[in-house]
Amino acid sequence: MNIVAIMAGGMEGPAESGRIGEVVAECGGRLHWFYRRRGDHLPHDIEDYDALIVFGGEVSVHDPRLQDYFNELAGLIHRFAASEKPILGSCLGCQAIAYAFGANVKPQGFLEYGFTPLALTETGLNDPLLAGLPPQSILFEMHSDTFELPEGATLLMYGKSVKHQAYRLGDRIYAFQCHFEVTPEIVDIWNRRELVDNPTHDQNRIADMMAEAKNGFKQYQVAQTAFASTVVRRWLDLIDTRAV
């Protein structure tokens, strides 16, 4: 399995793909990375690729300085969709997919951070990727933007503070606002890069948030890892389903 992996933000790719990257490798797949910050051109010809993953990042889809990039990424998403090849989005990737299909992405007015209870919708309870998972999972969040559902999308998971948390388009496009892929090491990198080193943030509040995340991993990491493994393995199975 050859999978296009998009890094639109400043993350470092393989080191920060977390459980998603681990499961892809365990299943014999390979991630082919394309970095916006390095000036990588997005692939136009996707014949040699089996699927697409759009990872998270600290930038915003609605940033006018990045409009050309996200428009180009939208074209790539549509090429995979037209070829009926599976697509997976995480956080910024979830928002980029929504944008690609005409939905509004906007600031939500606060940072949703830490382990957050997310519930499956009635459709989510019976979804091929989510069936059999707990009706509520506590998964890691770190985002300041939210999105409207694209036309034709099915809401799969919702939260109390931010309603739209996961959706499906058709039967091969899945997008998750949460970061179910993260490890404690990844979150520590993000905290120090995006929060601690930013002088505009309240450092006392940041210290409390970091402590909260550390305690959250002690309580929820095993369950989150199981969630990630199940979801990613089932998503990878869509590649095999398409080939039958």
mmCIF file of C-alpha atoms in Angstrom:
data_model
loop_
_atom_site.group_PDB
_atom_site.id
_atom_site.type_symbol
_atom_site.label_atom_id
_atom_site.label_comp_id
_atom_site.label_asym_id
_atom_site.label_seq_id
_atom_site.Cartn_x
_atom_site.Cartn_y
_atom_site.Cartn_z
ATOM 1 C CA MET A 1 0.000 0.000 0.000
ATOM 2 C CA ASN A 2 1.440 3.333 -1.087
ATOM 3 C CA ILE A 3 -0.218 6.220 0.723
ATOM 4 C CA VAL A 4 0.216 9.935 0.128
ATOM 5 C CA ALA A 5 0.808 11.723 3.462
ATOM 6 C CA ILE A 6 0.257 15.484 3.502
ATOM 7 C CA MET A 7 1.869 17.740 6.100
ATOM 8 C CA ALA A 8 0.394 21.205 5.599
ATOM 9 C CA GLY A 9 1.623 22.574 8.934
ATOM 10 C CA GLY A 10 4.968 22.518 10.658
ATOM 11 C CA MET A 11 4.988 19.012 12.074
ATOM 12 C CA GLU A 12 7.921 16.774 11.271
ATOM 13 C CA GLY A 13 6.117 14.013 9.449
ATOM 14 C CA PRO A 14 7.124 10.446 10.354
ATOM 15 C CA ALA A 15 8.032 11.335 13.935
ATOM 16 C CA GLU A 16 4.633 12.934 14.487
ATOM 17 C CA SER A 17 2.375 10.574 12.536
ATOM 18 C CA GLY A 18 2.028 8.628 15.776
ATOM 19 C CA ARG A 19 -0.305 5.647 15.906
ATOM 20 C CA ILE A 20 -1.458 6.239 12.334
ATOM 21 C CA GLY A 21 2.074 5.783 11.021
ATOM 22 C CA GLU A 22 2.669 2.809 13.290
ATOM 23 C CA VAL A 23 -0.431 0.966 12.112
ATOM 24 C CA VAL A 24 0.265 1.706 8.442
ATOM 25 C CA ALA A 25 3.767 0.228 8.862
ATOM 26 C CA GLU A 26 2.450 -2.795 10.781
ATOM 27 C CA CYS A 27 0.038 -3.493 7.925
ATOM 28 C CA GLY A 28 2.766 -3.306 5.298
ATOM 29 C CA GLY A 29 1.985 0.164 4.008
ATOM 30 C CA ARG A 30 4.294 3.058 3.194
ATOM 31 C CA LEU A 31 3.677 6.768 3.717
ATOM 32 C CA HIS A 32 4.983 9.064 0.963
ATOM 33 C CA TRP A 33 5.412 12.492 2.566
ATOM 34 C CA PHE A 34 4.706 15.897 1.019
ATOM 35 C CA TYR A 35 5.548 18.976 3.140
ATOM 36 C CA ARG A 36 4.144 22.435 2.490
ATOM 37 C CA ARG A 37 6.925 24.165 4.429
ATOM 38 C CA ARG A 38 9.573 22.425 2.374
ATOM 39 C CA GLY A 39 7.946 23.535 -0.845
ATOM 40 C CA ASP A 40 6.981 20.020 -1.970
ATOM 41 C CA HIS A 41 4.676 19.988 -4.975
ATOM 42 C CA LEU A 42 1.543 17.966 -4.408
ATOM 43 C CA PRO A 43 1.288 14.965 -6.727
ATOM 44 C CA HIS A 44 -0.923 15.443 -9.756
ATOM 45 C CA ASP A 45 -0.764 11.872 -11.013
ATOM 46 C CA ILE A 46 -2.119 9.541 -8.306
ATOM 47 C CA GLU A 47 -2.119 6.315 -10.300
ATOM 48 C CA ASP A 48 0.702 4.825 -8.213
ATOM 49 C CA TYR A 49 -0.929 5.685 -4.889
ATOM 50 C CA ASP A 50 -3.627 3.734 -3.087
ATOM 51 C CA ALA A 51 -4.897 6.248 -0.524
ATOM 52 C CA LEU A 52 -4.464 9.714 0.995
ATOM 53 C CA ILE A 53 -3.927 10.891 4.582
ATOM 54 C CA VAL A 54 -4.010 14.588 5.456
ATOM 55 C CA PHE A 55 -2.414 15.161 8.847
ATOM 56 C CA GLY A 56 -2.841 17.970 11.377
ATOM 57 C CA GLY A 57 -0.940 21.192 11.848
ATOM 58 C CA GLU A 58 -0.962 24.586 13.500
ATOM 59 C CA VAL A 59 -2.042 26.614 10.445
ATOM 60 C CA SER A 60 -5.605 27.537 9.435
ATOM 61 C CA VAL A 61 -7.472 26.576 6.283
ATOM 62 C CA HIS A 62 -9.078 30.036 6.320
ATOM 63 C CA ASP A 63 -5.715 31.885 6.402
ATOM 64 C CA PRO A 64 -5.773 34.007 3.200
ATOM 65 C CA ARG A 65 -2.000 33.622 2.863
ATOM 66 C CA LEU A 66 -2.487 29.878 2.418
ATOM 67 C CA GLN A 67 -5.517 29.962 0.134
ATOM 68 C CA ASP A 68 -3.568 28.867 -2.957
ATOM 69 C CA TYR A 69 -2.089 25.910 -1.087
ATOM 70 C CA PHE A 70 -5.395 24.683 0.308
ATOM 71 C CA ASN A 71 -7.059 25.121 -3.056
ATOM 72 C CA GLU A 72 -4.339 22.934 -4.571
ATOM 73 C CA LEU A 73 -4.779 20.411 -1.767
ATOM 74 C CA ALA A 74 -8.549 20.448 -2.422
ATOM 75 C CA GLY A 75 -7.817 19.439 -6.000
ATOM 76 C CA LEU A 76 -5.717 16.513 -4.793
ATOM 77 C CA ILE A 77 -8.489 15.431 -2.423
ATOM 78 C CA HIS A 78 -10.981 15.513 -5.283
ATOM 79 C CA ARG A 79 -8.701 13.410 -7.491
ATOM 80 C CA PHE A 80 -8.526 10.699 -4.846
ATOM 81 C CA ALA A 81 -12.273 10.919 -4.272
ATOM 82 C CA ALA A 82 -12.999 10.655 -8.003
ATOM 83 C CA SER A 83 -10.758 7.568 -8.163
ATOM 84 C CA GLU A 84 -12.629 6.049 -5.203
ATOM 85 C CA LYS A 85 -9.413 5.787 -3.220
ATOM 86 C CA PRO A 86 -9.696 6.070 0.579
ATOM 87 C CA ILE A 87 -9.010 9.406 2.274
ATOM 88 C CA LEU A 88 -8.354 10.010 5.985
ATOM 89 C CA GLY A 89 -8.094 13.402 7.703
ATOM 90 C CA SER A 90 -6.827 14.300 11.178
ATOM 91 C CA CYS A 91 -7.572 17.721 12.751
ATOM 92 C CA LEU A 92 -6.326 20.228 10.128
ATOM 93 C CA GLY A 93 -6.755 17.398 7.620
ATOM 94 C CA CYS A 94 -10.369 17.022 8.691
ATOM 95 C CA GLN A 95 -10.905 20.736 8.109
ATOM 96 C CA ALA A 96 -9.074 20.649 4.751
ATOM 97 C CA ILE A 97 -11.374 17.881 3.512
ATOM 98 C CA ALA A 98 -14.430 19.840 4.637
ATOM 99 C CA TYR A 99 -13.090 22.905 2.794
ATOM 100 C CA ALA A 100 -12.409 20.848 -0.325
ATOM 101 C CA PHE A 101 -16.076 19.892 -0.454
ATOM 102 C CA GLY A 102 -17.395 23.410 -0.003
ATOM 103 C CA ALA A 103 -17.875 23.663 3.762
ATOM 104 C CA ASN A 104 -16.946 26.698 5.850
ATOM 105 C CA VAL A 105 -13.919 26.412 8.162
ATOM 106 C CA LYS A 106 -13.725 29.094 10.839
ATOM 107 C CA PRO A 107 -12.256 30.041 14.226
ATOM 108 C CA GLN A 108 -14.208 28.570 17.127
ATOM 109 C CA GLY A 109 -13.159 31.254 19.619
ATOM 110 C CA PHE A 110 -11.143 29.094 22.009
ATOM 111 C CA LEU A 111 -8.534 26.347 22.097
ATOM 112 C CA GLU A 112 -10.051 22.913 22.638
ATOM 113 C CA TYR A 113 -7.191 21.113 24.341
ATOM 114 C CA GLY A 114 -6.714 17.840 26.154
ATOM 115 C CA PHE A 115 -8.603 14.593 26.495
ATOM 116 C CA THR A 116 -12.220 15.227 25.589
ATOM 117 C CA PRO A 117 -15.324 12.991 25.725
ATOM 118 C CA LEU A 118 -16.627 12.373 22.207
ATOM 119 C CA ALA A 119 -19.805 10.419 21.545
ATOM 120 C CA LEU A 120 -20.809 8.336 18.562
ATOM 121 C CA THR A 121 -23.940 9.380 16.721
ATOM 122 C CA GLU A 122 -26.570 6.758 15.951
ATOM 123 C CA THR A 123 -25.004 6.383 12.504
ATOM 124 C CA GLY A 124 -21.539 6.215 14.045
ATOM 125 C CA LEU A 125 -22.560 3.273 16.211
ATOM 126 C CA ASN A 126 -23.107 1.257 13.040
ATOM 127 C CA ASP A 127 -20.363 2.742 10.881
ATOM 128 C CA PRO A 128 -17.899 0.239 9.360
ATOM 129 C CA LEU A 129 -14.913 1.951 11.025
ATOM 130 C CA LEU A 130 -16.529 2.636 14.395
ATOM 131 C CA ALA A 131 -18.986 -0.219 15.006
ATOM 132 C CA GLY A 132 -18.273 -2.065 18.235
ATOM 133 C CA LEU A 133 -16.257 0.760 19.767
ATOM 134 C CA PRO A 134 -17.515 2.369 23.011
ATOM 135 C CA PRO A 135 -20.412 4.801 22.516
ATOM 136 C CA GLN A 136 -18.167 7.432 24.101
ATOM 137 C CA SER A 137 -14.395 7.703 23.790
ATOM 138 C CA ILE A 138 -12.073 10.166 25.499
ATOM 139 C CA LEU A 139 -9.628 11.364 22.831
ATOM 140 C CA PHE A 140 -6.987 14.059 22.601
ATOM 141 C CA GLU A 141 -7.848 17.457 21.077
ATOM 142 C CA MET A 142 -5.715 20.472 20.165
ATOM 143 C CA HIS A 143 -7.424 22.906 17.797
ATOM 144 C CA SER A 144 -8.779 26.444 17.564
ATOM 145 C CA ASP A 145 -10.819 26.076 14.350
ATOM 146 C CA THR A 146 -13.985 24.195 13.542
ATOM 147 C CA PHE A 147 -15.986 23.481 10.395
ATOM 148 C CA GLU A 148 -19.438 23.043 8.980
ATOM 149 C CA LEU A 149 -20.328 19.643 7.589
ATOM 150 C CA PRO A 150 -19.877 19.347 3.824
ATOM 151 C CA GLU A 151 -23.019 18.688 1.826
ATOM 152 C CA GLY A 152 -23.778 14.968 1.873
ATOM 153 C CA ALA A 153 -21.517 14.250 4.861
ATOM 154 C CA THR A 154 -22.659 12.059 7.743
ATOM 155 C CA LEU A 155 -21.751 13.118 11.293
ATOM 156 C CA LEU A 156 -20.184 10.198 13.167
ATOM 157 C CA MET A 157 -18.920 11.729 16.427
ATOM 158 C CA TYR A 158 -19.829 14.846 18.374
ATOM 159 C CA GLY A 159 -18.590 16.748 21.418
ATOM 160 C CA LYS A 160 -20.152 19.031 24.008
ATOM 161 C CA SER A 161 -18.094 22.162 23.281
ATOM 162 C CA VAL A 162 -17.441 21.505 19.586
ATOM 163 C CA LYS A 163 -20.199 19.543 17.903
ATOM 164 C CA HIS A 164 -18.578 18.399 14.668
ATOM 165 C CA GLN A 165 -15.862 15.878 15.585
ATOM 166 C CA ALA A 166 -15.909 13.185 12.900
ATOM 167 C CA TYR A 167 -17.719 12.618 9.634
ATOM 168 C CA ARG A 168 -17.860 10.381 6.582
ATOM 169 C CA LEU A 169 -18.327 11.319 2.955
ATOM 170 C CA GLY A 170 -19.458 8.424 0.820
ATOM 171 C CA ASP A 171 -17.928 5.193 2.042
ATOM 172 C CA ARG A 172 -14.175 5.873 1.697
ATOM 173 C CA ILE A 173 -13.620 9.385 3.067
ATOM 174 C CA TYR A 174 -13.262 9.733 6.844
ATOM 175 C CA ALA A 175 -12.280 12.809 8.821
ATOM 176 C CA PHE A 176 -11.616 13.236 12.549
ATOM 177 C CA GLN A 177 -11.199 16.555 14.360
ATOM 178 C CA CYS A 178 -9.443 14.852 17.279
ATOM 179 C CA HIS A 179 -5.827 13.674 17.392
ATOM 180 C CA PHE A 180 -6.390 10.014 18.235
ATOM 181 C CA GLU A 181 -2.920 9.257 16.820
ATOM 182 C CA VAL A 182 -0.856 11.123 19.410
ATOM 183 C CA THR A 183 1.588 9.803 21.993
ATOM 184 C CA PRO A 184 2.801 11.669 25.105
ATOM 185 C CA GLU A 185 6.050 12.435 23.309
ATOM 186 C CA ILE A 186 4.254 14.055 20.358
ATOM 187 C CA VAL A 187 2.065 16.212 22.586
ATOM 188 C CA ASP A 188 5.122 17.319 24.562
ATOM 189 C CA ILE A 189 6.750 18.476 21.298
ATOM 190 C CA TRP A 190 3.605 20.369 20.273
ATOM 191 C CA ASN A 191 3.209 21.971 23.702
ATOM 192 C CA ARG A 192 6.749 23.275 23.774
ATOM 193 C CA ARG A 193 6.748 24.439 20.179
ATOM 194 C CA GLU A 194 3.302 26.009 19.977
ATOM 195 C CA LEU A 195 2.501 26.977 23.564
ATOM 196 C CA VAL A 196 5.487 27.246 25.890
ATOM 197 C CA ASP A 197 7.647 29.181 23.436
ATOM 198 C CA ASN A 198 4.867 31.637 22.587
ATOM 199 C CA PRO A 199 5.211 34.725 24.826
ATOM 200 C CA THR A 200 1.587 35.745 24.191
ATOM 201 C CA HIS A 201 0.248 32.752 26.127
ATOM 202 C CA ASP A 202 -0.453 32.681 29.859
ATOM 203 C CA GLN A 203 2.367 30.441 31.031
ATOM 204 C CA ASN A 204 0.577 29.488 34.253
ATOM 205 C CA ARG A 205 -2.384 28.292 32.206
ATOM 206 C CA ILE A 206 -0.020 26.443 29.872
ATOM 207 C CA ALA A 207 1.576 24.646 32.819
ATOM 208 C CA ASP A 208 -1.868 23.560 34.012
ATOM 209 C CA MET A 209 -2.774 22.325 30.517
ATOM 210 C CA MET A 210 0.435 20.325 30.210
ATOM 211 C CA ALA A 211 -0.140 18.731 33.607
ATOM 212 C CA GLU A 212 -3.703 17.916 32.564
ATOM 213 C CA ALA A 213 -2.465 16.266 29.360
ATOM 214 C CA LYS A 214 0.131 14.248 31.267
ATOM 215 C CA ASN A 215 -2.508 12.950 33.671
ATOM 216 C CA GLY A 216 -4.840 12.292 30.751
ATOM 217 C CA PHE A 217 -2.338 10.013 29.061
ATOM 218 C CA LYS A 218 -2.027 8.007 32.277
ATOM 219 C CA GLN A 219 -5.786 7.456 32.294
ATOM 220 C CA TYR A 220 -6.733 7.262 28.623
ATOM 221 C CA GLN A 221 -3.707 6.308 26.529
ATOM 222 C CA VAL A 222 -4.467 2.575 26.417
ATOM 223 C CA ALA A 223 -8.049 3.160 25.288
ATOM 224 C CA GLN A 224 -7.023 5.828 22.770
ATOM 225 C CA THR A 225 -4.371 3.521 21.290
ATOM 226 C CA ALA A 226 -6.982 0.781 20.890
ATOM 227 C CA PHE A 227 -9.336 3.259 19.218
ATOM 228 C CA ALA A 228 -6.602 4.372 16.814
ATOM 229 C CA SER A 229 -5.565 0.829 15.949
ATOM 230 C CA THR A 230 -9.133 -0.238 15.206
ATOM 231 C CA VAL A 231 -10.012 2.809 13.130
ATOM 232 C CA VAL A 232 -6.814 2.886 11.063
ATOM 233 C CA ARG A 233 -6.799 -0.865 10.388
ATOM 234 C CA ARG A 234 -10.407 -0.755 9.244
ATOM 235 C CA TRP A 235 -9.672 2.285 7.081
ATOM 236 C CA LEU A 236 -6.732 0.470 5.481
ATOM 237 C CA ASP A 237 -9.066 -2.432 4.754
ATOM 238 C CA LEU A 238 -10.964 -0.092 2.439
ATOM 239 C CA ILE A 239 -7.968 -0.232 0.109
ATOM 240 C CA ASP A 240 -8.241 -3.996 -0.099
ATOM 241 C CA THR A 241 -12.027 -3.789 -0.478
ATOM 242 C CA ARG A 242 -11.623 -1.496 -3.462
ATOM 243 C CA ALA A 243 -9.157 -3.908 -5.108
ATOM 244 C CA VAL A 244 -11.494 -6.925 -4.916
#
